[in-house]
XYZ file of C-alpha atoms in Angstrom:
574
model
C 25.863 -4.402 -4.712
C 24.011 -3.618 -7.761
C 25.722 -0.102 -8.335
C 28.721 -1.597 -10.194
C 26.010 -3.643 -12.736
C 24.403 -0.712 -13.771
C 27.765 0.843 -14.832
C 28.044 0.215 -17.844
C 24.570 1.865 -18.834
C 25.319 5.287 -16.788
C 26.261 6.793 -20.074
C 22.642 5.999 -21.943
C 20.905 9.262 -23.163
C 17.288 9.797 -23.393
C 17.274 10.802 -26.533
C 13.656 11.710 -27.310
C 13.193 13.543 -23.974
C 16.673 14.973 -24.642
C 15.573 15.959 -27.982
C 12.225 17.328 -26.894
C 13.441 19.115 -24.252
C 10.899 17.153 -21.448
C 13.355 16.118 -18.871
C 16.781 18.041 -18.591
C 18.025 14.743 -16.400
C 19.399 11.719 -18.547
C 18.522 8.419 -16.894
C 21.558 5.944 -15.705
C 19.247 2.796 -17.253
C 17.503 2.035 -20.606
C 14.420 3.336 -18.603
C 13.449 6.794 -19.273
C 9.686 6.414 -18.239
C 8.436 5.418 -15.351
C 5.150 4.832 -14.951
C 3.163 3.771 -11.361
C -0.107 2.351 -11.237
C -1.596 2.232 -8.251
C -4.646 -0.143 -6.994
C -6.305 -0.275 -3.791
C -6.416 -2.994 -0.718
C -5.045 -6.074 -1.757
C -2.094 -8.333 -0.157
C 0.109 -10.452 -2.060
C -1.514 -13.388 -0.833
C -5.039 -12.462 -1.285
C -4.435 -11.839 -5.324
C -1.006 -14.403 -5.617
C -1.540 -17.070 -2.686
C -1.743 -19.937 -5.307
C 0.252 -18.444 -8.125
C 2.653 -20.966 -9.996
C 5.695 -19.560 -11.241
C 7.496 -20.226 -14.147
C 10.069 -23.392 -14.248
C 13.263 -22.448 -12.041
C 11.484 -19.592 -9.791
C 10.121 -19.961 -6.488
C 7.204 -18.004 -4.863
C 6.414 -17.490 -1.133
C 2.923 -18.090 -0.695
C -0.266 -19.665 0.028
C 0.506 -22.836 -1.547
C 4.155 -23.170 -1.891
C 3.610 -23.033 2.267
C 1.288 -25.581 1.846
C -1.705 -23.884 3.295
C -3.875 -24.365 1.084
C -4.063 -27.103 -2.441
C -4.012 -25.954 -5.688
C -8.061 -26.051 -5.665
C -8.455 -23.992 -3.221
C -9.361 -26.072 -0.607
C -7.295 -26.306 3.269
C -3.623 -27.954 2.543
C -1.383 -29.931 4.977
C -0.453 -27.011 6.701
C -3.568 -25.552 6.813
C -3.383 -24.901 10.599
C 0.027 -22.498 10.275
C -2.712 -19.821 9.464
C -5.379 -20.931 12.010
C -6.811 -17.208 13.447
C -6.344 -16.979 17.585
C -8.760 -15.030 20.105
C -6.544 -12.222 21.607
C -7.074 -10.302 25.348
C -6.031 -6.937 25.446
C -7.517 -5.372 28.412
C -6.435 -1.683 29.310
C -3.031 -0.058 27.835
C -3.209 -1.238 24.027
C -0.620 -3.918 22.626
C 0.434 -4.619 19.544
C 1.004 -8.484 20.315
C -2.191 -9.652 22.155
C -2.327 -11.989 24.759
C -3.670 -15.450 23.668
C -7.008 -16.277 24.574
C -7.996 -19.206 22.280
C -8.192 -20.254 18.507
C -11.438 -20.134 16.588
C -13.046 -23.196 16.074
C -14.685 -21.920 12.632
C -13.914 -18.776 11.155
C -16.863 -16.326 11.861
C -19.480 -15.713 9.226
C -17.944 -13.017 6.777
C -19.946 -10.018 6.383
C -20.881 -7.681 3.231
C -19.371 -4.097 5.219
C -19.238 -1.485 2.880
C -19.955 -4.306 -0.526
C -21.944 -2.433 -3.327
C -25.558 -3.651 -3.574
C -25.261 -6.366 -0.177
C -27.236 -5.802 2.769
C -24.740 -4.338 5.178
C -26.952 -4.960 8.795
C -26.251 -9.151 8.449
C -23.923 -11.165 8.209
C -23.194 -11.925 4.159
C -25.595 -15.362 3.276
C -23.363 -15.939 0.178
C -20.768 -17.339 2.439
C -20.992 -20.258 4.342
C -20.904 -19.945 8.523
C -18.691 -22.547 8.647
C -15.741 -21.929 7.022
C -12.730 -23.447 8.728
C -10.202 -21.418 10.495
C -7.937 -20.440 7.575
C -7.667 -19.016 4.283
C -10.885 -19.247 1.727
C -11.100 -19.129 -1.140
C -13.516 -16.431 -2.651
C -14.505 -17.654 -5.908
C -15.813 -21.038 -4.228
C -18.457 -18.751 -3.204
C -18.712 -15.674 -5.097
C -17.965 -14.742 -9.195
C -13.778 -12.833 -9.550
C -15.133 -9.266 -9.123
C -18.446 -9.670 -7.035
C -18.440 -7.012 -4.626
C -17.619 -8.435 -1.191
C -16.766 -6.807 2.150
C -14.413 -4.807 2.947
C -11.979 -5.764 5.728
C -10.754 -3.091 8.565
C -7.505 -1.477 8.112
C -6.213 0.849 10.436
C -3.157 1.571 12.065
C -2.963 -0.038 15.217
C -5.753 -2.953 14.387
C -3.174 -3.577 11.706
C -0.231 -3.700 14.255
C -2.179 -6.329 16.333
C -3.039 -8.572 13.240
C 0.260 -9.069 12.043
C 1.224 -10.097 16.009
C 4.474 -9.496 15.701
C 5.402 -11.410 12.764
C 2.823 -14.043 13.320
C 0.097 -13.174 11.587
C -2.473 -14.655 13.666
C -4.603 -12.093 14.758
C -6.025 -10.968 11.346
C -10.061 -12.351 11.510
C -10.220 -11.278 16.149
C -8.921 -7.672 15.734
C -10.973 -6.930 12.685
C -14.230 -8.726 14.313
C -13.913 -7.481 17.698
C -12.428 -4.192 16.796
C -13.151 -3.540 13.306
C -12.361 0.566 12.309
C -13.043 1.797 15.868
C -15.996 3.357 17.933
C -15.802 6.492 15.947
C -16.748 4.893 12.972
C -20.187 5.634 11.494
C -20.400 4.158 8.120
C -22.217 2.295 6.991
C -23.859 2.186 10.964
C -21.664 2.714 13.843
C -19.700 0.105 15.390
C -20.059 -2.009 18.926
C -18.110 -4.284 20.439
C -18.029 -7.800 18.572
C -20.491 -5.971 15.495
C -18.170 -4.689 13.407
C -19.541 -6.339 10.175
C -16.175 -8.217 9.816
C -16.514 -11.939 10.552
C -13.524 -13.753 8.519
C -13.841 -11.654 5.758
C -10.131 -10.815 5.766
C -9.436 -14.207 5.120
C -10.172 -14.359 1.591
C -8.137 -14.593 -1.371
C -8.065 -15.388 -5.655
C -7.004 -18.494 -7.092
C -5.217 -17.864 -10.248
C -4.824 -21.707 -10.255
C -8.695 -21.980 -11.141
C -8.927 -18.685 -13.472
C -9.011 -16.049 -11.098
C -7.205 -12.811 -11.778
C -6.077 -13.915 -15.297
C -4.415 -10.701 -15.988
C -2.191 -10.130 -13.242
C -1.167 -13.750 -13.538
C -0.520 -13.539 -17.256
C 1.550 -10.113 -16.518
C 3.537 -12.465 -13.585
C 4.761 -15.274 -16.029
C 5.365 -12.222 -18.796
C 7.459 -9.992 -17.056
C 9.010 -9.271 -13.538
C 6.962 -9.804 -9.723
C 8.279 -9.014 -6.709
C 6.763 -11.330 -3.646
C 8.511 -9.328 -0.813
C 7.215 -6.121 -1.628
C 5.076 -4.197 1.514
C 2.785 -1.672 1.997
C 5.432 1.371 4.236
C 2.497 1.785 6.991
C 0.196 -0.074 9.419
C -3.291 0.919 7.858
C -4.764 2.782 5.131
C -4.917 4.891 1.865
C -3.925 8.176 3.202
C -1.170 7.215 5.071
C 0.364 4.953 2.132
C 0.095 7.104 -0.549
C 1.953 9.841 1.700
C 4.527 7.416 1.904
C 5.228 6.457 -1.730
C 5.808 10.185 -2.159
C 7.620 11.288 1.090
C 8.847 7.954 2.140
C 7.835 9.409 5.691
C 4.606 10.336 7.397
C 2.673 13.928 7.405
C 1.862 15.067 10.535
C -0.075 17.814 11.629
C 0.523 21.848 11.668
C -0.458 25.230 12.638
C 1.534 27.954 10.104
C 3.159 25.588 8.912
C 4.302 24.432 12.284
C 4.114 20.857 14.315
C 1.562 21.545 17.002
C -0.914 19.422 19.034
C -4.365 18.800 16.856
C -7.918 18.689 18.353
C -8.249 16.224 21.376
C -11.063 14.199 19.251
C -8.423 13.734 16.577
C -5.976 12.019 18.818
C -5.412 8.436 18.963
C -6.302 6.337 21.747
C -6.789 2.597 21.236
C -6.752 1.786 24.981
C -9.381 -0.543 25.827
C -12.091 1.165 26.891
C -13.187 -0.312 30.710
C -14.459 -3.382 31.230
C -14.069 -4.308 27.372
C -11.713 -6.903 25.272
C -9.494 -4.568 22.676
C -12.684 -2.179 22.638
C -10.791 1.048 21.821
C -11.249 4.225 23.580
C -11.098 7.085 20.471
C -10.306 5.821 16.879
C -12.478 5.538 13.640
C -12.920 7.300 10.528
C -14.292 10.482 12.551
C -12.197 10.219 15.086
C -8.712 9.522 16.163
C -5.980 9.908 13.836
C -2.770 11.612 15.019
C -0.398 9.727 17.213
C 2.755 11.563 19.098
C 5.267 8.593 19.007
C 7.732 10.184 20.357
C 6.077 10.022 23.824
C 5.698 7.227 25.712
C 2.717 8.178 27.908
C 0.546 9.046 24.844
C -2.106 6.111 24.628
C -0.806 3.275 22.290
C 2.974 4.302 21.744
C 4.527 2.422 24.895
C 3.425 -0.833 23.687
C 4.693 -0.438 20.133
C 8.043 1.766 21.402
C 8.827 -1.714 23.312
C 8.370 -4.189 20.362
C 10.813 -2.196 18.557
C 13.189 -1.944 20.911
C 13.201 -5.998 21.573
C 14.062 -6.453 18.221
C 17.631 -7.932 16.995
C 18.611 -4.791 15.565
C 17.917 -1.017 15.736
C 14.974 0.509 14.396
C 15.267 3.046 12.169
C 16.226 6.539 12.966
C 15.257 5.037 16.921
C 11.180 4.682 15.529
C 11.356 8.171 13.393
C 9.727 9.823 15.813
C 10.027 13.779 16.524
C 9.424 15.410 19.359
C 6.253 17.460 19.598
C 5.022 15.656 16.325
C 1.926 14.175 15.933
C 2.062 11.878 12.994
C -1.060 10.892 10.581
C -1.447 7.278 10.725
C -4.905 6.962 9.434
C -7.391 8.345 6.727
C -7.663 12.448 5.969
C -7.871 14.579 2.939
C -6.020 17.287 1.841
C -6.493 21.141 3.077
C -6.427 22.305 -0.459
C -8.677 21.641 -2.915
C -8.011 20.598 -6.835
C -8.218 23.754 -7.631
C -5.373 25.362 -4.989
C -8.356 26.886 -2.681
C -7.418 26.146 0.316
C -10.361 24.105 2.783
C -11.624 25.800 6.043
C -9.726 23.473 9.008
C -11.275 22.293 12.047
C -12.591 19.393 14.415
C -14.922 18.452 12.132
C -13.581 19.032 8.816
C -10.914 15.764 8.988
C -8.014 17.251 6.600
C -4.472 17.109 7.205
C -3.000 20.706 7.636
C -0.684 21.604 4.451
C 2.741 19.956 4.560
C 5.894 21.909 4.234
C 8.072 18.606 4.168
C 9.605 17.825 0.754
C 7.632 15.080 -1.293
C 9.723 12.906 -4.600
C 7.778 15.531 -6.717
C 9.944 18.406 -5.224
C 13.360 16.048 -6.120
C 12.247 15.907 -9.605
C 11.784 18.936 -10.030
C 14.936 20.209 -8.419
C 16.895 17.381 -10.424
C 15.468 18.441 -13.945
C 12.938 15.379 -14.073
C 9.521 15.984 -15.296
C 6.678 14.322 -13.706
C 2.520 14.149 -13.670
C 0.506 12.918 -11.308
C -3.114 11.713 -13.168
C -5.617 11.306 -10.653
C -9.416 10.323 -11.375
C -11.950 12.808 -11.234
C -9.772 15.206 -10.393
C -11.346 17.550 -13.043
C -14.609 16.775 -11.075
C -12.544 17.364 -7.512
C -14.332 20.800 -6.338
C -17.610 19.424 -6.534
C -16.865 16.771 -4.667
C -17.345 13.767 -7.087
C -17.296 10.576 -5.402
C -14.993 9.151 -8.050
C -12.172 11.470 -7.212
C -9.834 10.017 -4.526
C -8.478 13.550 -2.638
C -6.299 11.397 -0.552
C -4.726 9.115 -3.199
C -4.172 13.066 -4.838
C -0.915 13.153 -2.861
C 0.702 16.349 -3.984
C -1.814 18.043 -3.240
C -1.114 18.117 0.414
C 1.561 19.949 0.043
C 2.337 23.591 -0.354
C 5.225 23.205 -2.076
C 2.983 22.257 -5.159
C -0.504 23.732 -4.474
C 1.237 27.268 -4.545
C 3.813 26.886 -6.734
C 4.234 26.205 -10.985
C 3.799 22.632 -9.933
C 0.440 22.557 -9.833
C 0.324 22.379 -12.925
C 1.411 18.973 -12.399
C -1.257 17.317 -10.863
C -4.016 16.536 -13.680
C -6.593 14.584 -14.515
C -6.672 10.701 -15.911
C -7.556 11.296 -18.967
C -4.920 13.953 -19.874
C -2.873 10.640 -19.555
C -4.562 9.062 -22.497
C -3.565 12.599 -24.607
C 0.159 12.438 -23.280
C 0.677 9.163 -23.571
C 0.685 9.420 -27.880
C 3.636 11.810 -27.630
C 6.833 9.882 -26.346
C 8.766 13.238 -26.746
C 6.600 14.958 -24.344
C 5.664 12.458 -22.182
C 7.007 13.013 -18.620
C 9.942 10.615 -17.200
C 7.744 10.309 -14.018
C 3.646 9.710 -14.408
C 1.966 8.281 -11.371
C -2.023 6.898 -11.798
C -4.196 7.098 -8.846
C -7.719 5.547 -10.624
C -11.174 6.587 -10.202
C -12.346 5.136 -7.323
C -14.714 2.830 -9.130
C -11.952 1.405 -10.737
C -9.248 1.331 -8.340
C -10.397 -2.375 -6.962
C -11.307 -1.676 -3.472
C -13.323 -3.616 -1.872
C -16.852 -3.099 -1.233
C -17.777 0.008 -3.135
C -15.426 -1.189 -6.458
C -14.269 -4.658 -8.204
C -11.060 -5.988 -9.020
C -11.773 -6.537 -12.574
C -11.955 -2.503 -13.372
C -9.019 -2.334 -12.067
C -7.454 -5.379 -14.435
C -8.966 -3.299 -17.312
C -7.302 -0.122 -16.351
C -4.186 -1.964 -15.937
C -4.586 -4.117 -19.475
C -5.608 -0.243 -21.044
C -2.308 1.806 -19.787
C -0.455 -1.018 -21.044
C -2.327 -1.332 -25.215
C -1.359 2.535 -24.858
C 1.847 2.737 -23.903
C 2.832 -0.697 -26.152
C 1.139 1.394 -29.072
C 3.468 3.644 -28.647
C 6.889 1.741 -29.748
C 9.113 4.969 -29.053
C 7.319 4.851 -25.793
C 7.235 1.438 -24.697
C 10.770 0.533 -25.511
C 12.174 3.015 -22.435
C 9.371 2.695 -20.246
C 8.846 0.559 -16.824
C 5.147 0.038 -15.970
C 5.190 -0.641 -12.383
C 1.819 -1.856 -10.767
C 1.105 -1.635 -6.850
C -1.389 -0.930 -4.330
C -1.991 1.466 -2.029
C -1.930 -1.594 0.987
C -3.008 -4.631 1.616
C -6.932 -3.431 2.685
C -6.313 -5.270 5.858
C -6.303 -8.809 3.778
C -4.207 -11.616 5.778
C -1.271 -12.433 4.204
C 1.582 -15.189 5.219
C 4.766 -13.250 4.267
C 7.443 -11.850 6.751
C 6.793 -8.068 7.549
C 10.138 -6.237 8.829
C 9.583 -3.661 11.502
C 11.115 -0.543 10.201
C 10.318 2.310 12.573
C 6.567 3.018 14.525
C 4.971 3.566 11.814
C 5.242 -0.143 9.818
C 5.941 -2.042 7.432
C 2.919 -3.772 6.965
C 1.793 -6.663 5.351
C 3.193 -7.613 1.243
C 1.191 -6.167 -1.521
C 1.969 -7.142 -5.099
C 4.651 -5.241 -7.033
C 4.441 -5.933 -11.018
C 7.437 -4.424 -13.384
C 6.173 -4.517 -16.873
C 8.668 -3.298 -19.243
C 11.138 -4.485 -22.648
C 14.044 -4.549 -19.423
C 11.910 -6.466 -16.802
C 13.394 -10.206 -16.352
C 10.411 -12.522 -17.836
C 9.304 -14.311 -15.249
C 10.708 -13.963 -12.269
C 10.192 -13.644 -8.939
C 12.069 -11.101 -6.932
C 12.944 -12.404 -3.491
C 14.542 -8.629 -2.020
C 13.007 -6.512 0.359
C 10.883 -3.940 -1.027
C 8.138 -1.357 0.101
C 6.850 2.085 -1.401
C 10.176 3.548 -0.513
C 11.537 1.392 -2.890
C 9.641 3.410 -6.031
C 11.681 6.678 -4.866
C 14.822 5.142 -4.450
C 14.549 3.275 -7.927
C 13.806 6.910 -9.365
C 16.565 8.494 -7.302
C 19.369 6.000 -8.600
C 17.863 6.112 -12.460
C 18.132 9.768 -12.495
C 20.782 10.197 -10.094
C 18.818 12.196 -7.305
C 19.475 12.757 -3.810
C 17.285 11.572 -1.064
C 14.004 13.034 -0.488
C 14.797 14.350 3.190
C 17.265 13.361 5.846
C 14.585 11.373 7.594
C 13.152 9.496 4.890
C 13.312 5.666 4.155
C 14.810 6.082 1.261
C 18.529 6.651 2.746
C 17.972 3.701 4.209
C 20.367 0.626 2.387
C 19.534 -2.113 -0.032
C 19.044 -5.357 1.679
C 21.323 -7.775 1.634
C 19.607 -11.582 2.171
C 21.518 -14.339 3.171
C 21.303 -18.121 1.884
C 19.219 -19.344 5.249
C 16.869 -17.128 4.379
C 15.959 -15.359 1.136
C 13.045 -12.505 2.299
C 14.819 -11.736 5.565
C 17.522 -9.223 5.221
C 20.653 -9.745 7.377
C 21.031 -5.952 7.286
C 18.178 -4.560 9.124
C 16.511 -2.468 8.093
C 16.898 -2.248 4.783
C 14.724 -1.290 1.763
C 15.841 -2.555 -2.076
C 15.412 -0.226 -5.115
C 13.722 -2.315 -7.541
C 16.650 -2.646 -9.782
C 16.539 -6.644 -9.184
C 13.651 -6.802 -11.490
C 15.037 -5.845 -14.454
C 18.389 -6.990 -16.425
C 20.254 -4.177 -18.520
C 22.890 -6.450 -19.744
C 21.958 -5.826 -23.398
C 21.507 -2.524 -23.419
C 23.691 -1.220 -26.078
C 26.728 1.318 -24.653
């Protein structure tokens, strides 16, 4: 549909990379720079649920649903995001039986917050907060350190419930990351160090997150936009380069991993949704593609009672066992590759093609600036191995590519030279600024954001063919109130903001089409006329087209959009 409106531009040239020799590819837009920013664990809701838009756009959230006022405080529909008690007892299920609604949301606790007491429950919040969304700042200053909520793969499934979104505050109290979790004290049934905490959001309406609402009314937000997997960092990082899901491999080859590293989120006996093997030294790999493996049946038969066909029938191989949560990569900064094991929790090397290989074959340059990574081999805790995505791959780590994958700060030198300055740059922050929760604050990560922008704005040449487009990783296992389509096994999952800062984004709107980190490789793809990544990625999948009844659902399911809605070309001179 939006093929024939780009027409007229096909014939732009990137004339400074042209002229420097950068990029051999000429983009089909004004764009000739894209840059992606990438945050950590926030859902639209929990950093846009009472966001007003400009005059004439409309905004699905928080309070446009009514849930909560424009202070902050429960709305008239307040109950539409009451949390439910869920029994799950045995074979896992994504859509809980219902077993109750809480009368007050459970104490939130501090899990994994910088400088809180981690062992009780967290006294700056009140224990009786009412079943719903909070909001933090009634309790806390924008950027305290707070707790961190679970997200994993198949807690992540159950919260969302099938579409209703109900589940959020039982599976991460009762569950939380799983048995095999041991930070920052192992986990028991109903102590979790969870509470409600995933029930908390911003209110830009009162002065929270002034940034990323001032970047909202100034250029282009997308309020459909999803994080590709159930669960965590690894995972979704693997996705906004593949599009797809790593899996693991001996030579090179699928094969079965160690028995500890398998999924099972069966309910262990005689427990509520206690699972049997999953945590962050435990489970991780999941064969989908086999219906007796513990947890696939149950998801297998949501997707097939859906209205329409799931994607590539789940994208599930045979024989594959697919990484749905956390691991690092095999190889370290450096190229050395990592001893495997057990014990040592790395994903094997990759053979499958990653967007970094496309570029590369389709005359694009490209960097990937991670934090730390100068620091990598010795293990600094500000480098983020996982959020290092090429580097799981061999295509890079033994190839001229490698030369590819740099440090942050090399982005601060590059980004004074438009001529040289790749046509692809994707930021993975220091940890400490990346926003998490618990162990970072969301204001570093405003700051990095405000700082790549005074750079690449100081740089006119620059800024004038450039779209900054800021993301996160996923939601962080936040609740959020937006539609989530089922794609394949492996998600979507809940919305996560999508910002597009650039001269070409459309000031102030609010993009209604279905988006997820798929979306970022099909937006390069089209610009610079590449291919898909791999027959089995999400990217061949089409845009969406939405219907009048309904503006977030597509009526083609599934279907993923390519960003291009955010941005209006019609001036660009021919």
């Amino acid at each position: 549909m939006r093929r024939l409106a780009l027409a007229c531009c096909g014939a732009l040239i990137s004339s400074a990379a042209a002229a420097a020799g950068a990029s051999s590819a000429l983009s089909t837009t004004p764009i000739e720079h894209v840059i992606v920013l990438v945050g950590e664990n926030r859902t639209f809701d929990n950093l846009y649920g009472v966001y007003q838009p400009r005059k004439g756009q409309t905004v699905s959230n928080l309070l446009s649903k009514k849930i909560v006022n424009k202070d902050g405080t429960p709305g008239p529909r307040f109950a539409d995001a009451a949390q439910k008690l869920g029994l799950s007892a045995g074979a896992y299920t994504p859509t809980p039986e219902f077993n109750g609604v809480y009368g007050i949301l459970p104490q939130p606790w501090a899990g994994g917050a910088f400088g809180q007491r981690q062992d009780v429950p967290d006294a700056r919040f009140p224990s009786n907060l009412p079943n719903g969304p909070f909001q933090i700042t009634h309790h806390v200053s924008y950027g305290a350190h707070t707790g961190d909520p679970t997200h994993r793969f198949f807690q992540m499934w159950q919260q969302v419930d099938g579409g209703k979104n109900d589940y959020f505050v039982w599976v991460a109290d009762q569950t939380g990351p799983g048995p095999s979790n041991p930070y920052p004290t192992p986990m028991t049934p109903g102590r979790t160090l969870q509470g409600g905490v995933a029930m908390g959001f911003y209110n830009m309406s009162t002065g929270d997150a002034p940034l990323f609402k001032r970047l909202a009314d100034q250029y282009a937000i997308a309020d459909n936009y999803h994080q590709p997997i159930m669960g965590g960092t690894t995972a979704n990082y693997f996705a906004l380069a593949t599009a797809d899901v790593g899996y693991y491999t001996e030579n090179g080859q699928a094969a079965v991993p160690p028995a500890k590293l398998i999924e099972n989120p069966d309910a262990q006996p005689g427990t509520n949704n206690w699972y049997t093997e999953d945590g962050y030294r435990g489970g991780t790999y999941v064969n989908c593609a086999d219906p007796e493996q513990p947890g696939v049946a149950g998801i297998r038969a949501l997707l097939a009672g859906l209205p329409y066909r799931a994607f590539n029938d789940g994208n599930c191989a045979p024989g594959h066992y697919y990484m749905v949560n956390n691991l690092d990569p095999a190889y370290a900064p450096s190229g050395e590759p990592l001893p495997l094991g057990p014990d040592k929790f790395l994903l094997p090397p990759q053979s499958m093609p990653h967007i970094g290989d496309a570029m590369t074959a389709g005359g694009v340059s490209w960097k990937w600036y991670s934090g730390g990574r100068n620091d990598g081999k010795k293990l600094d805790k500000e480098y983020c191995g996982m959020c290092d995505t090429p580097t799981f791959f061999s295509s890079t780590m033994n190839g001229p590519d490698k030369d590819k994958l740099v440090d942050l700060m090399q982005f601060y030198v590059d980004v004074k030279d438009a001529a040289s300055f790749p046509s692809v740059a994707v930021i993975a922050p220091y940890d400490s600024i990346s926003g998490h929760p618990g162990y970072a604050m969301e204001t570093s990560f405003d700051e990095l954001v405000a700082g790549v922008m005074e750079r690449v704005k100081a740089n006119p040449a620059l800024w004038k063919s450039t779209a900054i487009l800021v993301t996160f990783d996923e939601g962080g296992g936040y609740y959020d109130s937006g539609y989530v389509q089922a794609i394949d096994f492996f998600g979507d999952g809940t919305r996560i903001p999508l910002i597009a800062i650039s001269p070409w984004a459309k000031k102030g709107a609010v993009d209604h089409t279905y988006y997820d980190h798929a979306s970022i490789a099909k937006f390069i793809e089209r610009n610079w006329s590449l291919p898909p990544i791999s027959p089995r990625s999400r990217d061949n999948l089409p845009n969406p087209v939405h219907g009048k009844a309904d503006p977030y659902v597509p009526v083609n399911r599934p279907a993923i959009g390519d960003l291009m809605n955010l941005f209006d070309f019609s001036n660009a001179r021919r």
